[in-house]
XYZ file of C-alpha atoms in Angstrom:
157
model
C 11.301 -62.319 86.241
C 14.719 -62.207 85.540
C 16.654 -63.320 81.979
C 20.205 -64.170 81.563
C 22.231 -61.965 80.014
C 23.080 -64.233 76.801
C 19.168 -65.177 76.977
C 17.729 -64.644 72.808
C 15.155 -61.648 74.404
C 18.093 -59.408 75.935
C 20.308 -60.289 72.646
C 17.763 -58.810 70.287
C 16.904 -55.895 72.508
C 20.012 -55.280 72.534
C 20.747 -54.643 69.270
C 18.246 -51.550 69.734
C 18.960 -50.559 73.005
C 22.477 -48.633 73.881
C 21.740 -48.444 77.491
C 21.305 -52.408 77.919
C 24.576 -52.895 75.933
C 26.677 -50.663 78.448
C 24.356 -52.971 81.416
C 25.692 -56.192 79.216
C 29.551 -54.844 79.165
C 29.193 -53.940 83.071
C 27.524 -56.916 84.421
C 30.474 -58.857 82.904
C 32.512 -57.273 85.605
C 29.603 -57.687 88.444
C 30.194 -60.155 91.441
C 28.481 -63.777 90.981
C 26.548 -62.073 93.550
C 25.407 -58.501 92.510
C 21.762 -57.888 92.670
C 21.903 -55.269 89.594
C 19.871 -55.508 87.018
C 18.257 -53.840 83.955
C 14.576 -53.751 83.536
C 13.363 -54.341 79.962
C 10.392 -51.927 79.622
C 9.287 -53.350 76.078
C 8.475 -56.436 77.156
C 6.522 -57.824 80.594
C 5.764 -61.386 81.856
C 2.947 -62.542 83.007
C 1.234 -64.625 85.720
C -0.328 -67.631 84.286
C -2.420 -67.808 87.739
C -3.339 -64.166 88.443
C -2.877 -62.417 85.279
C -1.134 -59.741 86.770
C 1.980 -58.111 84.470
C 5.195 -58.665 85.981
C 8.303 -56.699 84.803
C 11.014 -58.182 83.297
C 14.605 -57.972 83.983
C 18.129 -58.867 82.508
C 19.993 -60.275 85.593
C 24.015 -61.524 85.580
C 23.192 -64.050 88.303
C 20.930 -65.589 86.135
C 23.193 -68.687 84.430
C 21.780 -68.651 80.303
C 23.461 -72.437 80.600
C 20.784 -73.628 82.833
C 17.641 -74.256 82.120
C 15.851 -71.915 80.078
C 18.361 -68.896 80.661
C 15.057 -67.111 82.805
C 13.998 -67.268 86.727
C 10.679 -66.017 88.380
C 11.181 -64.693 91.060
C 9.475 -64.602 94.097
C 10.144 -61.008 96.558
C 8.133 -62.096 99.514
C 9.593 -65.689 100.011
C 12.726 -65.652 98.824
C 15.786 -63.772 100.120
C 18.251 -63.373 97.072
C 14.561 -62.334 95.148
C 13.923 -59.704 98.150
C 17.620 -58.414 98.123
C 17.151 -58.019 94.448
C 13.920 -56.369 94.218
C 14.978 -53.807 96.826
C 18.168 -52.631 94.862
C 16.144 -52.335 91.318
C 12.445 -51.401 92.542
C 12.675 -49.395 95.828
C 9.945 -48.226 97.379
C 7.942 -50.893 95.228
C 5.808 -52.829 97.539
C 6.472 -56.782 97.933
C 3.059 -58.768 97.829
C 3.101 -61.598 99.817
C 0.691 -64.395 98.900
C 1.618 -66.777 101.999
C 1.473 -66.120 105.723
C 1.888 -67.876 109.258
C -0.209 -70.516 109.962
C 0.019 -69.456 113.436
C -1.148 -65.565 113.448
C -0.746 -65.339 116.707
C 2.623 -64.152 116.528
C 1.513 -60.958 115.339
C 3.178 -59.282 112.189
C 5.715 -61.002 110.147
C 9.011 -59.951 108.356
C 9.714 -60.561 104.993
C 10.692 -62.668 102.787
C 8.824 -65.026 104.841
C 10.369 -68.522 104.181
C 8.697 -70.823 106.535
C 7.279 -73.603 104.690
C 4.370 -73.954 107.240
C 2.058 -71.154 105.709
C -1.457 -70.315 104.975
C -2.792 -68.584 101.634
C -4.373 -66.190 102.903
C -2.961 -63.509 101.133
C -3.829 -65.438 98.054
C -7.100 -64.517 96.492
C -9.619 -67.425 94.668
C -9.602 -70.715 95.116
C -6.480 -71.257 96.484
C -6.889 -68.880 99.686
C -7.046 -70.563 103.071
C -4.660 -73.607 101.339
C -1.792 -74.539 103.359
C 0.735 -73.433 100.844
C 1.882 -77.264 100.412
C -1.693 -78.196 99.774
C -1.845 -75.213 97.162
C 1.797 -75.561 95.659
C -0.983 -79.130 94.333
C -3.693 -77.705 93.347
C -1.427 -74.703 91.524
C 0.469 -77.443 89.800
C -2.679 -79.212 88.500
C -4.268 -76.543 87.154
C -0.969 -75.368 85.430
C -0.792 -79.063 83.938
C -4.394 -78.600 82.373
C -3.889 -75.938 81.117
C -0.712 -76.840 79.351
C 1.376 -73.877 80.862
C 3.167 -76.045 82.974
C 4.070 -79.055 85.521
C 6.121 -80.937 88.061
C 10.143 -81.119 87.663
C 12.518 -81.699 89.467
C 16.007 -80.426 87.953
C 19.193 -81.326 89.594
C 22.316 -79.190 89.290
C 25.394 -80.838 89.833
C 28.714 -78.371 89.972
């Protein structure tokens, strides 16, 4: 998960952190396109679905303007989320939770970004879902549980 740099979290850490103040003064230089970041080790996110912790990072790419001023990101599907997690985790595995429908292609690469995919790598009762079927049945259960829903968010620039 990634928070923009003028996001309410990073602005009170800040004030107690020296380190993510000299991030804060440097990312203001960055390109739109660096994949720096600074992790926030106070504070961890986590997965609704799995319950798994996931770390937390201050990223400039991240637009505080937009939405909520926070992304999730996804390593294993997404290539900007892959580029990132390589520069600020290497060596960190990337945990894929789709896979080809057709497996007889043998081994894939990631980010794998076909939209034709299987949950295999998914555990419960979303595994063996076509991940359009799941991205459903995910949404649903977010809904009744209150933790989330369908949008769709349009950006015009």
């Amino acid at each position: 998960m990634a928070l923009a740099i003028d996001h309410p979290l990073v602005r009170k850490y800040a004030l107690q952190d020296d380190s993510l103040q000299e991030f804060i003064k440097r990312a203001e230089k960055l390109s739109e396109d660096s994949k720096e970041g600074y992790l926030l080790r106070q504070i961890k996110a986590q997965n609704p679905m799995t319950g798994s912790d996931i770390p937390v990072y201050v990223a400039p790419y991240v637009l505080g303007g937009y939405g909520y001023g926070a992304v999730m990101g996804c390593p294993a599907h997404d290539e900007r989320d892959y580029a990132f997690w390589h520069e600020n985790q290497p060596g960190a595995p990337v945990l894929p939770c789709v896979e080809p429908m057709d497996k007889s292609a043998g081994p894939f690469d990631l980010p794998f970004t076909a939209k034709d995919a299987l949950m295999s790598k998914s555990t419960g009762e979303f595994k063996g879902m076509s991940a359009k079927d799941a991205r459903i049945k995910i949404t649903e259960k977010l809904q009744k549980g209150k933790l989330g829903g369908q949008k769709i968010q349009y950006r015009l620039r």
